[in-house]
Coordinates of C-alpha atoms in Angstrom, one line a residue:
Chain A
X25 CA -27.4 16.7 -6.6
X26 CA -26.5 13.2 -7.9
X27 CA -24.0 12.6 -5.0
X28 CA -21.4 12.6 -7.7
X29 CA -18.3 14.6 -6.8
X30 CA -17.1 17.6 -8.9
X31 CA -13.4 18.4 -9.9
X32 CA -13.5 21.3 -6.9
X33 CA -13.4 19.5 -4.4
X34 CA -10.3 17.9 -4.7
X35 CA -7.3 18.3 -3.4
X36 CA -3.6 17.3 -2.7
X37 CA -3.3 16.5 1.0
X38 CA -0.4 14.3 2.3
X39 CA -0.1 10.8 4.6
X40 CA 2.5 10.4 7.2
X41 CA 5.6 10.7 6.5
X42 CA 8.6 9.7 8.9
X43 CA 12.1 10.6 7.9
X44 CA 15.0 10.0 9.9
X45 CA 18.9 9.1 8.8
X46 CA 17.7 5.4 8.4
X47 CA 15.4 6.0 5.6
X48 CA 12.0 7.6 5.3
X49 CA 8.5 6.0 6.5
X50 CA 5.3 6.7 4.6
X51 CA 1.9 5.2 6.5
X52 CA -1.5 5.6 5.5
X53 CA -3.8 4.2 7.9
X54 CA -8.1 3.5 7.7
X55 CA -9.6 6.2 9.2
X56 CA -6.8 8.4 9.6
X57 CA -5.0 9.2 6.6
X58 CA -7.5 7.0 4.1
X59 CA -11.1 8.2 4.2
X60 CA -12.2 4.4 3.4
X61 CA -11.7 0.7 4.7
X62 CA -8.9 -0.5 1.7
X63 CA -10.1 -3.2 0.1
X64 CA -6.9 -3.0 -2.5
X65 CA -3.9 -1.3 -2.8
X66 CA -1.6 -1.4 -5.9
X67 CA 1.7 0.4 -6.9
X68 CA 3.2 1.3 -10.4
X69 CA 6.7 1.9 -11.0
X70 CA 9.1 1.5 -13.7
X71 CA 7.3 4.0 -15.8
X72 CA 9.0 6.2 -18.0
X73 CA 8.8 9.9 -18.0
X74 CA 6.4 11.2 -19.9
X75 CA 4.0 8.1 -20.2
X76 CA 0.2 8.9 -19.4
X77 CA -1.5 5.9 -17.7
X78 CA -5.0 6.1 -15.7
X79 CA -7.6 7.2 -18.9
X80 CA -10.7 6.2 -16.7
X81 CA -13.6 6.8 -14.0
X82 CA -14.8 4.4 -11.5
X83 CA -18.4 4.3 -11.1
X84 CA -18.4 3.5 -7.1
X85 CA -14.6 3.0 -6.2
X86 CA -12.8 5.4 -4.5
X87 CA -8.8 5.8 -4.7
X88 CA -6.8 7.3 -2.7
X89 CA -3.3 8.7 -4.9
X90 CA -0.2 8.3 -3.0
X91 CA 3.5 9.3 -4.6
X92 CA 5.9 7.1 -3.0
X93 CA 8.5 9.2 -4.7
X94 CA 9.4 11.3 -8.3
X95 CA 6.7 13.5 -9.4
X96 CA 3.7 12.9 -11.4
X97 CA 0.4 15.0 -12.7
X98 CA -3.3 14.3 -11.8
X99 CA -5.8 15.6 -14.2
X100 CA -8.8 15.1 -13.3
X101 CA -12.1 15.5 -15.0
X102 CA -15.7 15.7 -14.0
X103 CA -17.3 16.2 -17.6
X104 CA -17.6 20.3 -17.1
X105 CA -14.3 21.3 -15.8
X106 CA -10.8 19.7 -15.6
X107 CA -8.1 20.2 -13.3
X108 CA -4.3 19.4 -12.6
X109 CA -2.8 18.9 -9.5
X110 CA 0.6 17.7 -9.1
X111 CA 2.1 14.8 -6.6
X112 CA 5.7 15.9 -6.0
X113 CA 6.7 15.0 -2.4
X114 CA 6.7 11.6 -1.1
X115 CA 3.5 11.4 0.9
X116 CA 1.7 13.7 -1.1
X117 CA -1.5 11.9 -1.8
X118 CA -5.3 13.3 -3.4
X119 CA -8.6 11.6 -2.9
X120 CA -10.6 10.4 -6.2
X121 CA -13.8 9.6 -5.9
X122 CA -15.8 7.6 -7.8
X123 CA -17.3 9.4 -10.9
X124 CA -14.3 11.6 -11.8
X125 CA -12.0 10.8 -14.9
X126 CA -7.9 10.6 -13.7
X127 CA -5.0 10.3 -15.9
X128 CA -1.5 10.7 -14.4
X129 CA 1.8 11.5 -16.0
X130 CA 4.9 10.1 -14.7
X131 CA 7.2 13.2 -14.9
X132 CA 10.3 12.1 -14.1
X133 CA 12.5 9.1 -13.7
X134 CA 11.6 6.5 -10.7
X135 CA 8.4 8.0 -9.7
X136 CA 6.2 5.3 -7.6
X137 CA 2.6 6.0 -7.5
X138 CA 0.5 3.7 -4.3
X139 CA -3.2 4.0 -5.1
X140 CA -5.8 2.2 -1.8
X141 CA -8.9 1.6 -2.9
X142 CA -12.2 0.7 -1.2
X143 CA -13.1 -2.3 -3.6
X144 CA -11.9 -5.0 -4.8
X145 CA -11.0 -5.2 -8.5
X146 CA -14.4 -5.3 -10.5
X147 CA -13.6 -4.9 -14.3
X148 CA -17.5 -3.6 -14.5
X149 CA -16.7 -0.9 -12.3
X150 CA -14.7 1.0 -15.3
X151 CA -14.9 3.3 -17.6
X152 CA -12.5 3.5 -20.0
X153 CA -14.1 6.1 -22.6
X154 CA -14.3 9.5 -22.1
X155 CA -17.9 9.3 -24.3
X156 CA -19.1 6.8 -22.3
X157 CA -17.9 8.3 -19.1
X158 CA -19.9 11.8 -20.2
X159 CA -22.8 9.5 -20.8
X160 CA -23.1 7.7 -17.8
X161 CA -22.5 11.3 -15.5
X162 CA -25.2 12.8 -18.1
X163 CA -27.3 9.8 -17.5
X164 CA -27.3 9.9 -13.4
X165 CA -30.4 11.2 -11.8
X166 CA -30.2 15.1 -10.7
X167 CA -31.1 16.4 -7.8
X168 CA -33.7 14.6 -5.7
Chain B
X30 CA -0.5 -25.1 21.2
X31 CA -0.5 -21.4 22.1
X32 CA -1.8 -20.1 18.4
X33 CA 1.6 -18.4 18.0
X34 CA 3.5 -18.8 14.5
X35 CA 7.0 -20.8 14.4
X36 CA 9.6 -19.5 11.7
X37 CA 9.1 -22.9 10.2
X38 CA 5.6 -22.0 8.9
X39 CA 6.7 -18.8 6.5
X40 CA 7.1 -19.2 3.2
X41 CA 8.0 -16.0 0.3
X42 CA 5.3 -15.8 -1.7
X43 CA 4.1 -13.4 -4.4
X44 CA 1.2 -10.5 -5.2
X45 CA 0.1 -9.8 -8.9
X46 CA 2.7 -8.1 -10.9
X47 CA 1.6 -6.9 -14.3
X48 CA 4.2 -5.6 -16.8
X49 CA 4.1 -4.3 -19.8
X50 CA 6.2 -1.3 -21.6
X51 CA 3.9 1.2 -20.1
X52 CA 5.4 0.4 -16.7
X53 CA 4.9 -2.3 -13.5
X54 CA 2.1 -2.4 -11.8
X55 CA 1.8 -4.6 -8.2
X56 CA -1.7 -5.3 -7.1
X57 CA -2.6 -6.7 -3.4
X58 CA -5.8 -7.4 -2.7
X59 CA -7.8 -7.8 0.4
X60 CA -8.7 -11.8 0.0
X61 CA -6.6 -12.8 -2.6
X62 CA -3.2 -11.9 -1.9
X63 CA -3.3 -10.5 1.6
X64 CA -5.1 -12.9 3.9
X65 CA -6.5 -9.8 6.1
X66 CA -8.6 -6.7 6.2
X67 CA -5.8 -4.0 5.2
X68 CA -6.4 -1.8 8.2
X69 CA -2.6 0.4 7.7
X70 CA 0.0 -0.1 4.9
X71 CA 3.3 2.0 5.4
X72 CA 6.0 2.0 2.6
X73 CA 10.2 2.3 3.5
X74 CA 12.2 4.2 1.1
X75 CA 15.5 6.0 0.9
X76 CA 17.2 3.2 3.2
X77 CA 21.1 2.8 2.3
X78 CA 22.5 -0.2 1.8
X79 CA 23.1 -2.7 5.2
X80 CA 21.1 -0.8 7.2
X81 CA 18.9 -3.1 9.4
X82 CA 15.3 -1.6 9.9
X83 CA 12.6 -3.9 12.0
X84 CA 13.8 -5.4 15.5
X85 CA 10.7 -6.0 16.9
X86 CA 7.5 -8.7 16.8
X87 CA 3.6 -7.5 17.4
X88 CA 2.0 -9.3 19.9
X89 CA -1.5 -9.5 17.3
X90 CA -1.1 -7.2 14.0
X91 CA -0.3 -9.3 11.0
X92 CA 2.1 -7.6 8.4
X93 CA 2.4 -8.4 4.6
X94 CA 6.2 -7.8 3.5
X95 CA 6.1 -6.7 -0.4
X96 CA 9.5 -5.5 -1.7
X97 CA 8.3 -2.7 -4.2
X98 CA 11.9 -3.0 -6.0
X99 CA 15.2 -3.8 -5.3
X100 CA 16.2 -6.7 -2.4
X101 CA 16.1 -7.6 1.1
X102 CA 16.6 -9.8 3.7
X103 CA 14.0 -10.7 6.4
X104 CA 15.6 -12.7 9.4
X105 CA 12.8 -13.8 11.3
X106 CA 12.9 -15.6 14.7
X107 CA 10.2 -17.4 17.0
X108 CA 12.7 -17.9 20.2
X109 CA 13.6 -21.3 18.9
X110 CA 14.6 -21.0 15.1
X111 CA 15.6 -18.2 13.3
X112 CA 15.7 -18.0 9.3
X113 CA 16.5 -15.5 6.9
X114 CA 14.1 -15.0 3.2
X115 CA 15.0 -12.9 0.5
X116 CA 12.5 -10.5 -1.4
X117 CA 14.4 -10.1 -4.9
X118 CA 11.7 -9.6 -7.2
X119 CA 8.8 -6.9 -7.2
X120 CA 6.0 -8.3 -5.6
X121 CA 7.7 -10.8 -3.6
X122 CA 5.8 -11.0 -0.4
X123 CA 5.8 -12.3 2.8
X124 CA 3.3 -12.9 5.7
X125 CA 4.6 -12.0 9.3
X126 CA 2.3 -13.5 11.6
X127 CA 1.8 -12.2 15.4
X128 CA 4.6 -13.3 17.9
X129 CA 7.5 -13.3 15.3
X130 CA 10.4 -11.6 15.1
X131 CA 11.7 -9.5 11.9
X132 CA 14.3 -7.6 11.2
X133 CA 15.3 -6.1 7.8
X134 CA 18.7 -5.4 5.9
X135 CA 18.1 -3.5 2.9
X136 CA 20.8 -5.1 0.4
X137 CA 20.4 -2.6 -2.6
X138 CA 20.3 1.1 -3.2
X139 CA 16.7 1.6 -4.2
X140 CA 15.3 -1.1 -2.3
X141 CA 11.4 -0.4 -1.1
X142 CA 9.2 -2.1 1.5
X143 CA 5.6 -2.2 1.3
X144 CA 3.7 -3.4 4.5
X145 CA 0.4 -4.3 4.7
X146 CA -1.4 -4.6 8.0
X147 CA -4.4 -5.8 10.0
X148 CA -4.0 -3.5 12.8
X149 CA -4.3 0.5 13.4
X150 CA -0.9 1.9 14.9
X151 CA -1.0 0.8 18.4
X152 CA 2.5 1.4 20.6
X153 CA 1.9 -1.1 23.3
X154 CA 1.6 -4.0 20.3
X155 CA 5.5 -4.1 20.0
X156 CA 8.0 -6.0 21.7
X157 CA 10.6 -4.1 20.8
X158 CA 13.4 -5.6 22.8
X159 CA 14.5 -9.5 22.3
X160 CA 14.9 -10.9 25.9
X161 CA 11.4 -9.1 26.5
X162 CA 10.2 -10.9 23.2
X163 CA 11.1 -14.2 24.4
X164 CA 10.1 -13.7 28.4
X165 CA 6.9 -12.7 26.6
X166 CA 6.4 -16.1 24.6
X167 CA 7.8 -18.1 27.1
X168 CA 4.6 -17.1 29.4
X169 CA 1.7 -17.4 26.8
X170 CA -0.3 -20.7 27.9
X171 CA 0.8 -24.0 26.4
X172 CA -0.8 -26.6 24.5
X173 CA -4.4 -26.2 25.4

């Protein structure tokens, strides 16, 4: 095993989420709801529907998904199988790690995606090629 | 000097916020634009308009205010000033130190708060009444 996570063994799980008649509370704490120490968090909105983002792997970074609201698609590659899931409750979250290729559709209008990750932004940390990313996952040692 | 924040001392600031015709994208980093260790971040959605969310100060957790979209107003109050900021833009941010009190309005339909914090969930960290907010800095040791 190269340590490298494979497509099934992901899946949606959800943060807290607090609703009352003053609004609604989403909370993802280290430890609790985030399998990591965040080292980042960023959010994309203003997205229109039908627009793909994402298109990359992480070699060490993990990310932790989180729709704030709308719905959006995951598919998720590990370079043998490919899978969808889909986000569509606020709260609804699903644990990347590193070595597995994401891209997410924004489905419909106003859907917020949070992503926490466990490093900081390192531009080396990326690949943006499906090739390359089937090269470096081909490349990684096998069992020990 | 008893550590503890005055009003006088906050300023609005701003995380990254990239934009392009593929959508926003708001990026807060541990370091760079959050001067913590992210430890819990909870997001507020779905708050109508005038509703006042907050009323209450943390004796130790720091909390980074990012409005996701749309505007609000953060009164903030150390037992001798109060003042009022506005978040209007995405990414505007601002840093609530220990031993101030915030309180919310949310002035738009739409408006989201993003909240970034050094500190797991912990009840007995909130003053969550004024008087006991101000009996409570009035007997932290002075000057040292």
């Amino acid at each position: 095993m190269s340590g490298l996570a494979s497509t099934s063994t992901l899946q949606v799980s959800k943060i807290q989420v607090i609703g009352d008649e003053s609004g609604t509370l989403m909370v993802a704490e280290g430890g609790r709801h985030v399998p990591f120490v965040i080292r980042r968090t960023f959010v994309v909105a203003g997205v229109a529907p039908g627009v793909r983002r994402g298109h990359h792997a992480h070699k060490e970074c993990h990310q932790l998904l989180i729709c704030l609201g709308g719905r959006l698609s995951v598919s998720v590659a590990d370079g043998e199988t490919r899978e969808i899931f889909v986000l569509e409750r606020a709260g609804d979250s699903l644990h990347i790690p590193p070595g597995i290729w994401a891209e997410q559709v924004y489905e419909v209008p106003g859907t917020m995606l949070m992503v926490l990750c466990d490093q900081p932004y390192a531009e080396d940390d990326y690949l943006r090629d499906f090739d390359q990313f089937l090269a470096w996952r081909a490349a990684l040692p096998k069992e020990a």
